[in-house]
Amino acid sequence: MTETSSPQPSENSENVVGNQEAAASSRPDVLLEQLLKPEVQESLTTLVDNLPKLTEMLAVMTKAYDFGKSVATDPVLAEDTMASLSGFAKPITTTAKSVASAAIEAGDRVHAQGDQAQIGVFGLMKMLKDPQVQKGLRYAQAFLDVLNERDQQNKR
């Protein structure tokens, strides 16, 4: 029978310790090489010179982080924020729904009339007396004036 040799526990642990010592001895050399570089020394000098400012900034950032975290995890504040946002958004959504509904209804009426309802000169004159048409025309005129003014400013 042949015997297989296996490393003894003492040999194995000596190899591991030797490897760790070699790695540890090379780390200070690499660190020392890094510290001897002029740009690293400049950076360290700048860092040390600015430590009071950095400490002050870190304190402010820590306070801001703590405040943000407390705000983000406060259920009462979250509920109040949602209530105020929904109170703000509700009139906007109501108006948008009303305008969309009116646009859909107007589109349906136009499709229902087809080419039968033509608007002549007298029909146009009658429409010009409508307050809603006047309001729309004033808005269109103001909008076009603004666009014209901006166009003139961009050309200068």
PDB file of N, CA and C in Angstrom, residues 55-130:
ATOM      1  N   THR A  55     -15.631  69.749   8.383  1.00  0.00           N
ATOM      2  CA  THR A  55     -16.352  69.354   9.596  1.00  0.00           C
ATOM      3  C   THR A  55     -17.659  70.121   9.705  1.00  0.00           C
ATOM      4  N   GLU A  56     -17.615  71.420   9.409  1.00  0.00           N
ATOM      5  CA  GLU A  56     -18.830  72.243   9.456  1.00  0.00           C
ATOM      6  C   GLU A  56     -19.841  71.766   8.426  1.00  0.00           C
ATOM      7  N   MET A  57     -19.359  71.488   7.193  1.00  0.00           N
ATOM      8  CA  MET A  57     -20.251  70.991   6.151  1.00  0.00           C
ATOM      9  C   MET A  57     -20.858  69.650   6.532  1.00  0.00           C
ATOM     10  N   LEU A  58     -20.061  68.797   7.128  1.00  0.00           N
ATOM     11  CA  LEU A  58     -20.550  67.483   7.532  1.00  0.00           C
ATOM     12  C   LEU A  58     -21.618  67.611   8.610  1.00  0.00           C
ATOM     13  N   ALA A  59     -21.438  68.555   9.531  1.00  0.00           N
ATOM     14  CA  ALA A  59     -22.440  68.768  10.575  1.00  0.00           C
ATOM     15  C   ALA A  59     -23.757  69.244   9.972  1.00  0.00           C
ATOM     16  N   VAL A  60     -23.673  70.172   9.014  1.00  0.00           N
ATOM     17  CA  VAL A  60     -24.882  70.675   8.367  1.00  0.00           C
ATOM     18  C   VAL A  60     -25.561  69.563   7.568  1.00  0.00           C
ATOM     19  N   MET A  61     -24.772  68.783   6.844  1.00  0.00           N
ATOM     20  CA  MET A  61     -25.341  67.692   6.053  1.00  0.00           C
ATOM     21  C   MET A  61     -25.963  66.628   6.947  1.00  0.00           C
ATOM     22  N   THR A  62     -25.363  66.393   8.102  1.00  0.00           N
ATOM     23  CA  THR A  62     -25.933  65.420   9.037  1.00  0.00           C
ATOM     24  C   THR A  62     -27.278  65.906   9.559  1.00  0.00           C
ATOM     25  N   LYS A  63     -27.352  67.204   9.890  1.00  0.00           N
ATOM     26  CA  LYS A  63     -28.628  67.765  10.351  1.00  0.00           C
ATOM     27  C   LYS A  63     -29.680  67.681   9.249  1.00  0.00           C
ATOM     28  N   ALA A  64     -29.288  67.989   8.017  1.00  0.00           N
ATOM     29  CA  ALA A  64     -30.228  67.913   6.898  1.00  0.00           C
ATOM     30  C   ALA A  64     -30.699  66.480   6.672  1.00  0.00           C
ATOM     31  N   TYR A  65     -29.794  65.538   6.781  1.00  0.00           N
ATOM     32  CA  TYR A  65     -30.151  64.128   6.630  1.00  0.00           C
ATOM     33  C   TYR A  65     -31.129  63.708   7.719  1.00  0.00           C
ATOM     34  N   ASP A  66     -30.830  64.083   8.971  1.00  0.00           N
ATOM     35  CA  ASP A  66     -31.716  63.728  10.084  1.00  0.00           C
ATOM     36  C   ASP A  66     -33.094  64.340   9.893  1.00  0.00           C
ATOM     37  N   PHE A  67     -33.141  65.608   9.438  1.00  0.00           N
ATOM     38  CA  PHE A  67     -34.422  66.265   9.199  1.00  0.00           C
ATOM     39  C   PHE A  67     -35.180  65.566   8.072  1.00  0.00           C
ATOM     40  N   GLY A  68     -34.482  65.287   6.979  1.00  0.00           N
ATOM     41  CA  GLY A  68     -35.122  64.602   5.852  1.00  0.00           C
ATOM     42  C   GLY A  68     -35.651  63.237   6.243  1.00  0.00           C
ATOM     43  N   LYS A  69     -34.882  62.529   7.039  1.00  0.00           N
ATOM     44  CA  LYS A  69     -35.320  61.203   7.467  1.00  0.00           C
ATOM     45  C   LYS A  69     -36.550  61.301   8.358  1.00  0.00           C
ATOM     46  N   SER A  70     -36.561  62.278   9.271  1.00  0.00           N
ATOM     47  CA  SER A  70     -37.720  62.423  10.162  1.00  0.00           C
ATOM     48  C   SER A  70     -38.956  62.853   9.369  1.00  0.00           C
ATOM     49  N   VAL A  71     -38.764  63.708   8.367  1.00  0.00           N
ATOM     50  CA  VAL A  71     -39.888  64.144   7.536  1.00  0.00           C
ATOM     51  C   VAL A  71     -40.414  62.990   6.696  1.00  0.00           C
ATOM     52  N   ALA A  72     -39.502  62.209   6.148  1.00  0.00           N
ATOM     53  CA  ALA A  72     -39.908  61.113   5.271  1.00  0.00           C
ATOM     54  C   ALA A  72     -40.637  60.010   6.023  1.00  0.00           C
ATOM     55  N   THR A  73     -40.342  59.855   7.296  1.00  0.00           N
ATOM     56  CA  THR A  73     -40.958  58.768   8.058  1.00  0.00           C
ATOM     57  C   THR A  73     -42.117  59.239   8.925  1.00  0.00           C
ATOM     58  N   ASP A  74     -42.496  60.520   8.816  1.00  0.00           N
ATOM     59  CA  ASP A  74     -43.587  61.049   9.634  1.00  0.00           C
ATOM     60  C   ASP A  74     -44.920  60.794   8.929  1.00  0.00           C
ATOM     61  N   PRO A  75     -45.761  59.904   9.468  1.00  0.00           N
ATOM     62  CA  PRO A  75     -47.019  59.587   8.781  1.00  0.00           C
ATOM     63  C   PRO A  75     -48.004  60.753   8.784  1.00  0.00           C
ATOM     64  N   VAL A  76     -47.984  61.574   9.831  1.00  0.00           N
ATOM     65  CA  VAL A  76     -48.914  62.705   9.899  1.00  0.00           C
ATOM     66  C   VAL A  76     -48.577  63.715   8.812  1.00  0.00           C
ATOM     67  N   LEU A  77     -47.295  64.007   8.643  1.00  0.00           N
ATOM     68  CA  LEU A  77     -46.872  64.952   7.608  1.00  0.00           C
ATOM     69  C   LEU A  77     -47.201  64.409   6.222  1.00  0.00           C
ATOM     70  N   ALA A  78     -46.978  63.133   6.015  1.00  0.00           N
ATOM     71  CA  ALA A  78     -47.289  62.529   4.717  1.00  0.00           C
ATOM     72  C   ALA A  78     -48.783  62.634   4.421  1.00  0.00           C
ATOM     73  N   GLU A  79     -49.605  62.387   5.421  1.00  0.00           N
ATOM     74  CA  GLU A  79     -51.056  62.475   5.233  1.00  0.00           C
ATOM     75  C   GLU A  79     -51.480  63.909   4.945  1.00  0.00           C
ATOM     76  N   ASP A  80     -50.919  64.872   5.691  1.00  0.00           N
ATOM     77  CA  ASP A  80     -51.239  66.285   5.459  1.00  0.00           C
ATOM     78  C   ASP A  80     -50.796  66.735   4.066  1.00  0.00           C
ATOM     79  N   THR A  81     -49.624  66.280   3.642  1.00  0.00           N
ATOM     80  CA  THR A  81     -49.117  66.642   2.319  1.00  0.00           C
ATOM     81  C   THR A  81     -50.031  66.091   1.238  1.00  0.00           C
ATOM     82  N   MET A  82     -50.439  64.850   1.377  1.00  0.00           N
ATOM     83  CA  MET A  82     -51.341  64.261   0.391  1.00  0.00           C
ATOM     84  C   MET A  82     -52.686  64.986   0.361  1.00  0.00           C
ATOM     85  N   ALA A  83     -53.173  65.367   1.534  1.00  0.00           N
ATOM     86  CA  ALA A  83     -54.447  66.087   1.586  1.00  0.00           C
ATOM     87  C   ALA A  83     -54.339  67.443   0.901  1.00  0.00           C
ATOM     88  N   SER A  84     -53.238  68.159   1.138  1.00  0.00           N
ATOM     89  CA  SER A  84     -53.085  69.466   0.505  1.00  0.00           C
ATOM     90  C   SER A  84     -52.874  69.337  -0.999  1.00  0.00           C
ATOM     91  N   LEU A  85     -52.134  68.315  -1.423  1.00  0.00           N
ATOM     92  CA  LEU A  85     -51.939  68.108  -2.855  1.00  0.00           C
ATOM     93  C   LEU A  85     -53.242  67.735  -3.544  1.00  0.00           C
ATOM     94  N   SER A  86     -54.038  66.911  -2.898  1.00  0.00           N
ATOM     95  CA  SER A  86     -55.314  66.541  -3.511  1.00  0.00           C
ATOM     96  C   SER A  86     -56.255  67.738  -3.522  1.00  0.00           C
ATOM     97  N   GLY A  87     -56.189  68.593  -2.489  1.00  0.00           N
ATOM     98  CA  GLY A  87     -56.991  69.813  -2.477  1.00  0.00           C
ATOM     99  C   GLY A  87     -56.575  70.762  -3.586  1.00  0.00           C
ATOM    100  N   PHE A  88     -55.295  70.781  -3.903  1.00  0.00           N
ATOM    101  CA  PHE A  88     -54.789  71.626  -4.980  1.00  0.00           C
ATOM    102  C   PHE A  88     -55.128  71.034  -6.343  1.00  0.00           C
ATOM    103  N   ALA A  89     -55.027  69.737  -6.464  1.00  0.00           N
ATOM    104  CA  ALA A  89     -55.210  69.081  -7.751  1.00  0.00           C
ATOM    105  C   ALA A  89     -56.679  68.895  -8.122  1.00  0.00           C
ATOM    106  N   LYS A  90     -57.566  68.840  -7.128  1.00  0.00           N
ATOM    107  CA  LYS A  90     -58.973  68.562  -7.423  1.00  0.00           C
ATOM    108  C   LYS A  90     -59.604  69.611  -8.340  1.00  0.00           C
ATOM    109  N   PRO A  91     -59.428  70.920  -8.080  1.00  0.00           N
ATOM    110  CA  PRO A  91     -60.013  71.893  -9.021  1.00  0.00           C
ATOM    111  C   PRO A  91     -59.423  71.787 -10.425  1.00  0.00           C
ATOM    112  N   ILE A  92     -58.143  71.474 -10.498  1.00  0.00           N
ATOM    113  CA  ILE A  92     -57.500  71.356 -11.810  1.00  0.00           C
ATOM    114  C   ILE A  92     -58.072  70.161 -12.568  1.00  0.00           C
ATOM    115  N   THR A  93     -58.207  69.025 -11.885  1.00  0.00           N
ATOM    116  CA  THR A  93     -58.742  67.845 -12.561  1.00  0.00           C
ATOM    117  C   THR A  93     -60.206  68.048 -12.936  1.00  0.00           C
ATOM    118  N   THR A  94     -60.946  68.745 -12.082  1.00  0.00           N
ATOM    119  CA  THR A  94     -62.358  69.020 -12.392  1.00  0.00           C
ATOM    120  C   THR A  94     -62.459  69.888 -13.640  1.00  0.00           C
ATOM    121  N   THR A  95     -61.631  70.926 -13.711  1.00  0.00           N
ATOM    122  CA  THR A  95     -61.643  71.804 -14.884  1.00  0.00           C
ATOM    123  C   THR A  95     -61.209  71.036 -16.131  1.00  0.00           C
ATOM    124  N   ALA A  96     -60.165  70.232 -16.000  1.00  0.00           N
ATOM    125  CA  ALA A  96     -59.681  69.462 -17.154  1.00  0.00           C
ATOM    126  C   ALA A  96     -60.751  68.489 -17.639  1.00  0.00           C
ATOM    127  N   LYS A  97     -61.441  67.845 -16.716  1.00  0.00           N
ATOM    128  CA  LYS A  97     -62.510  66.926 -17.115  1.00  0.00           C
ATOM    129  C   LYS A  97     -63.643  67.676 -17.813  1.00  0.00           C
ATOM    130  N   SER A  98     -63.968  68.873 -17.315  1.00  0.00           N
ATOM    131  CA  SER A  98     -65.034  69.668 -17.916  1.00  0.00           C
ATOM    132  C   SER A  98     -64.668  70.097 -19.335  1.00  0.00           C
ATOM    133  N   VAL A  99     -63.422  70.543 -19.509  1.00  0.00           N
ATOM    134  CA  VAL A  99     -62.976  70.963 -20.839  1.00  0.00           C
ATOM    135  C   VAL A  99     -62.941  69.773 -21.788  1.00  0.00           C
ATOM    136  N   ALA A 100     -62.448  68.642 -21.307  1.00  0.00           N
ATOM    137  CA  ALA A 100     -62.399  67.450 -22.153  1.00  0.00           C
ATOM    138  C   ALA A 100     -63.800  67.002 -22.547  1.00  0.00           C
ATOM    139  N   SER A 101     -64.727  67.054 -21.603  1.00  0.00           N
ATOM    140  CA  SER A 101     -66.107  66.670 -21.888  1.00  0.00           C
ATOM    141  C   SER A 101     -66.723  67.599 -22.933  1.00  0.00           C
ATOM    142  N   ALA A 102     -66.470  68.906 -22.783  1.00  0.00           N
ATOM    143  CA  ALA A 102     -67.003  69.867 -23.751  1.00  0.00           C
ATOM    144  C   ALA A 102     -66.394  69.634 -25.129  1.00  0.00           C
ATOM    145  N   ALA A 103     -65.109  69.339 -25.183  1.00  0.00           N
ATOM    146  CA  ALA A 103     -64.451  69.090 -26.471  1.00  0.00           C
ATOM    147  C   ALA A 103     -65.008  67.840 -27.142  1.00  0.00           C
ATOM    148  N   ILE A 104     -65.260  66.810 -26.359  1.00  0.00           N
ATOM    149  CA  ILE A 104     -65.828  65.577 -26.916  1.00  0.00           C
ATOM    150  C   ILE A 104     -67.237  65.827 -27.433  1.00  0.00           C
ATOM    151  N   GLU A 105     -68.035  66.550 -26.650  1.00  0.00           N
ATOM    152  CA  GLU A 105     -69.406  66.850 -27.073  1.00  0.00           C
ATOM    153  C   GLU A 105     -69.410  67.711 -28.333  1.00  0.00           C
ATOM    154  N   ALA A 106     -68.512  68.698 -28.408  1.00  0.00           N
ATOM    155  CA  ALA A 106     -68.432  69.551 -29.601  1.00  0.00           C
ATOM    156  C   ALA A 106     -68.014  68.721 -30.810  1.00  0.00           C
ATOM    157  N   GLY A 107     -67.075  67.821 -30.621  1.00  0.00           N
ATOM    158  CA  GLY A 107     -66.665  66.950 -31.716  1.00  0.00           C
ATOM    159  C   GLY A 107     -67.807  66.075 -32.194  1.00  0.00           C
ATOM    160  N   ASP A 108     -68.597  65.564 -31.249  1.00  0.00           N
ATOM    161  CA  ASP A 108     -69.753  64.748 -31.632  1.00  0.00           C
ATOM    162  C   ASP A 108     -70.764  65.567 -32.432  1.00  0.00           C
ATOM    163  N   ARG A 109     -70.992  66.815 -32.014  1.00  0.00           N
ATOM    164  CA  ARG A 109     -71.940  67.669 -32.732  1.00  0.00           C
ATOM    165  C   ARG A 109     -71.452  67.963 -34.148  1.00  0.00           C
ATOM    166  N   VAL A 110     -70.163  68.228 -34.298  1.00  0.00           N
ATOM    167  CA  VAL A 110     -69.619  68.511 -35.623  1.00  0.00           C
ATOM    168  C   VAL A 110     -69.780  67.294 -36.520  1.00  0.00           C
ATOM    169  N   HIS A 111     -69.493  66.113 -35.990  1.00  0.00           N
ATOM    170  CA  HIS A 111     -69.641  64.895 -36.794  1.00  0.00           C
ATOM    171  C   HIS A 111     -71.104  64.622 -37.121  1.00  0.00           C
ATOM    172  N   ALA A 112     -72.006  64.955 -36.205  1.00  0.00           N
ATOM    173  CA  ALA A 112     -73.425  64.721 -36.455  1.00  0.00           C
ATOM    174  C   ALA A 112     -73.941  65.651 -37.553  1.00  0.00           C
ATOM    175  N   GLN A 113     -73.445  66.902 -37.585  1.00  0.00           N
ATOM    176  CA  GLN A 113     -73.909  67.861 -38.595  1.00  0.00           C
ATOM    177  C   GLN A 113     -73.285  67.573 -39.955  1.00  0.00           C
ATOM    178  N   GLY A 114     -72.083  67.082 -39.940  1.00  0.00           N
ATOM    179  CA  GLY A 114     -71.407  66.791 -41.209  1.00  0.00           C
ATOM    180  C   GLY A 114     -71.178  68.059 -42.006  1.00  0.00           C
ATOM    181  N   ASP A 115     -71.394  67.973 -43.322  1.00  0.00           N
ATOM    182  CA  ASP A 115     -71.204  69.126 -44.210  1.00  0.00           C
ATOM    183  C   ASP A 115     -72.463  69.962 -44.348  1.00  0.00           C
ATOM    184  N   GLN A 116     -73.527  69.593 -43.663  1.00  0.00           N
ATOM    185  CA  GLN A 116     -74.799  70.290 -43.797  1.00  0.00           C
ATOM    186  C   GLN A 116     -74.751  71.696 -43.208  1.00  0.00           C
ATOM    187  N   ALA A 117     -74.082  71.870 -42.089  1.00  0.00           N
ATOM    188  CA  ALA A 117     -74.090  73.161 -41.406  1.00  0.00           C
ATOM    189  C   ALA A 117     -72.909  73.997 -41.882  1.00  0.00           C
ATOM    190  N   GLN A 118     -73.163  74.842 -42.841  1.00  0.00           N
ATOM    191  CA  GLN A 118     -72.137  75.746 -43.312  1.00  0.00           C
ATOM    192  C   GLN A 118     -72.322  77.085 -42.627  1.00  0.00           C
ATOM    193  N   ILE A 119     -71.207  77.729 -42.373  1.00  0.00           N
ATOM    194  CA  ILE A 119     -71.269  79.029 -41.713  1.00  0.00           C
ATOM    195  C   ILE A 119     -70.993  80.087 -42.769  1.00  0.00           C
ATOM    196  N   GLY A 120     -71.987  80.927 -43.002  1.00  0.00           N
ATOM    197  CA  GLY A 120     -71.846  82.004 -43.974  1.00  0.00           C
ATOM    198  C   GLY A 120     -71.412  83.289 -43.288  1.00  0.00           C
ATOM    199  N   VAL A 121     -71.388  84.348 -44.042  1.00  0.00           N
ATOM    200  CA  VAL A 121     -70.961  85.651 -43.531  1.00  0.00           C
ATOM    201  C   VAL A 121     -71.902  86.126 -42.441  1.00  0.00           C
ATOM    202  N   PHE A 122     -73.214  85.976 -42.640  1.00  0.00           N
ATOM    203  CA  PHE A 122     -74.159  86.438 -41.635  1.00  0.00           C
ATOM    204  C   PHE A 122     -74.109  85.565 -40.375  1.00  0.00           C
ATOM    205  N   GLY A 123     -73.876  84.274 -40.562  1.00  0.00           N
ATOM    206  CA  GLY A 123     -73.717  83.379 -39.420  1.00  0.00           C
ATOM    207  C   GLY A 123     -72.467  83.737 -38.621  1.00  0.00           C
ATOM    208  N   LEU A 124     -71.421  84.118 -39.334  1.00  0.00           N
ATOM    209  CA  LEU A 124     -70.182  84.536 -38.674  1.00  0.00           C
ATOM    210  C   LEU A 124     -70.400  85.830 -37.900  1.00  0.00           C
ATOM    211  N   MET A 125     -71.135  86.777 -38.480  1.00  0.00           N
ATOM    212  CA  MET A 125     -71.430  88.043 -37.796  1.00  0.00           C
ATOM    213  C   MET A 125     -72.246  87.775 -36.527  1.00  0.00           C
ATOM    214  N   LYS A 126     -73.180  86.846 -36.625  1.00  0.00           N
ATOM    215  CA  LYS A 126     -73.995  86.503 -35.455  1.00  0.00           C
ATOM    216  C   LYS A 126     -73.122  85.862 -34.384  1.00  0.00           C
ATOM    217  N   MET A 127     -72.169  85.006 -34.792  1.00  0.00           N
ATOM    218  CA  MET A 127     -71.281  84.344 -33.831  1.00  0.00           C
ATOM    219  C   MET A 127     -70.384  85.352 -33.128  1.00  0.00           C
ATOM    220  N   LEU A 128     -69.992  86.416 -33.820  1.00  0.00           N
ATOM    221  CA  LEU A 128     -69.110  87.410 -33.224  1.00  0.00           C
ATOM    222  C   LEU A 128     -69.757  88.130 -32.055  1.00  0.00           C
ATOM    223  N   LYS A 129     -71.070  88.102 -31.965  1.00  0.00           N
ATOM    224  CA  LYS A 129     -71.769  88.745 -30.851  1.00  0.00           C
ATOM    225  C   LYS A 129     -71.796  87.863 -29.599  1.00  0.00           C
ATOM    226  N   ASP A 130     -71.494  86.595 -29.755  1.00  0.00           N
ATOM    227  CA  ASP A 130     -71.510  85.659 -28.628  1.00  0.00           C
ATOM    228  C   ASP A 130     -70.365  85.992 -27.664  1.00  0.00           C
TER     229      ASP A 130
END
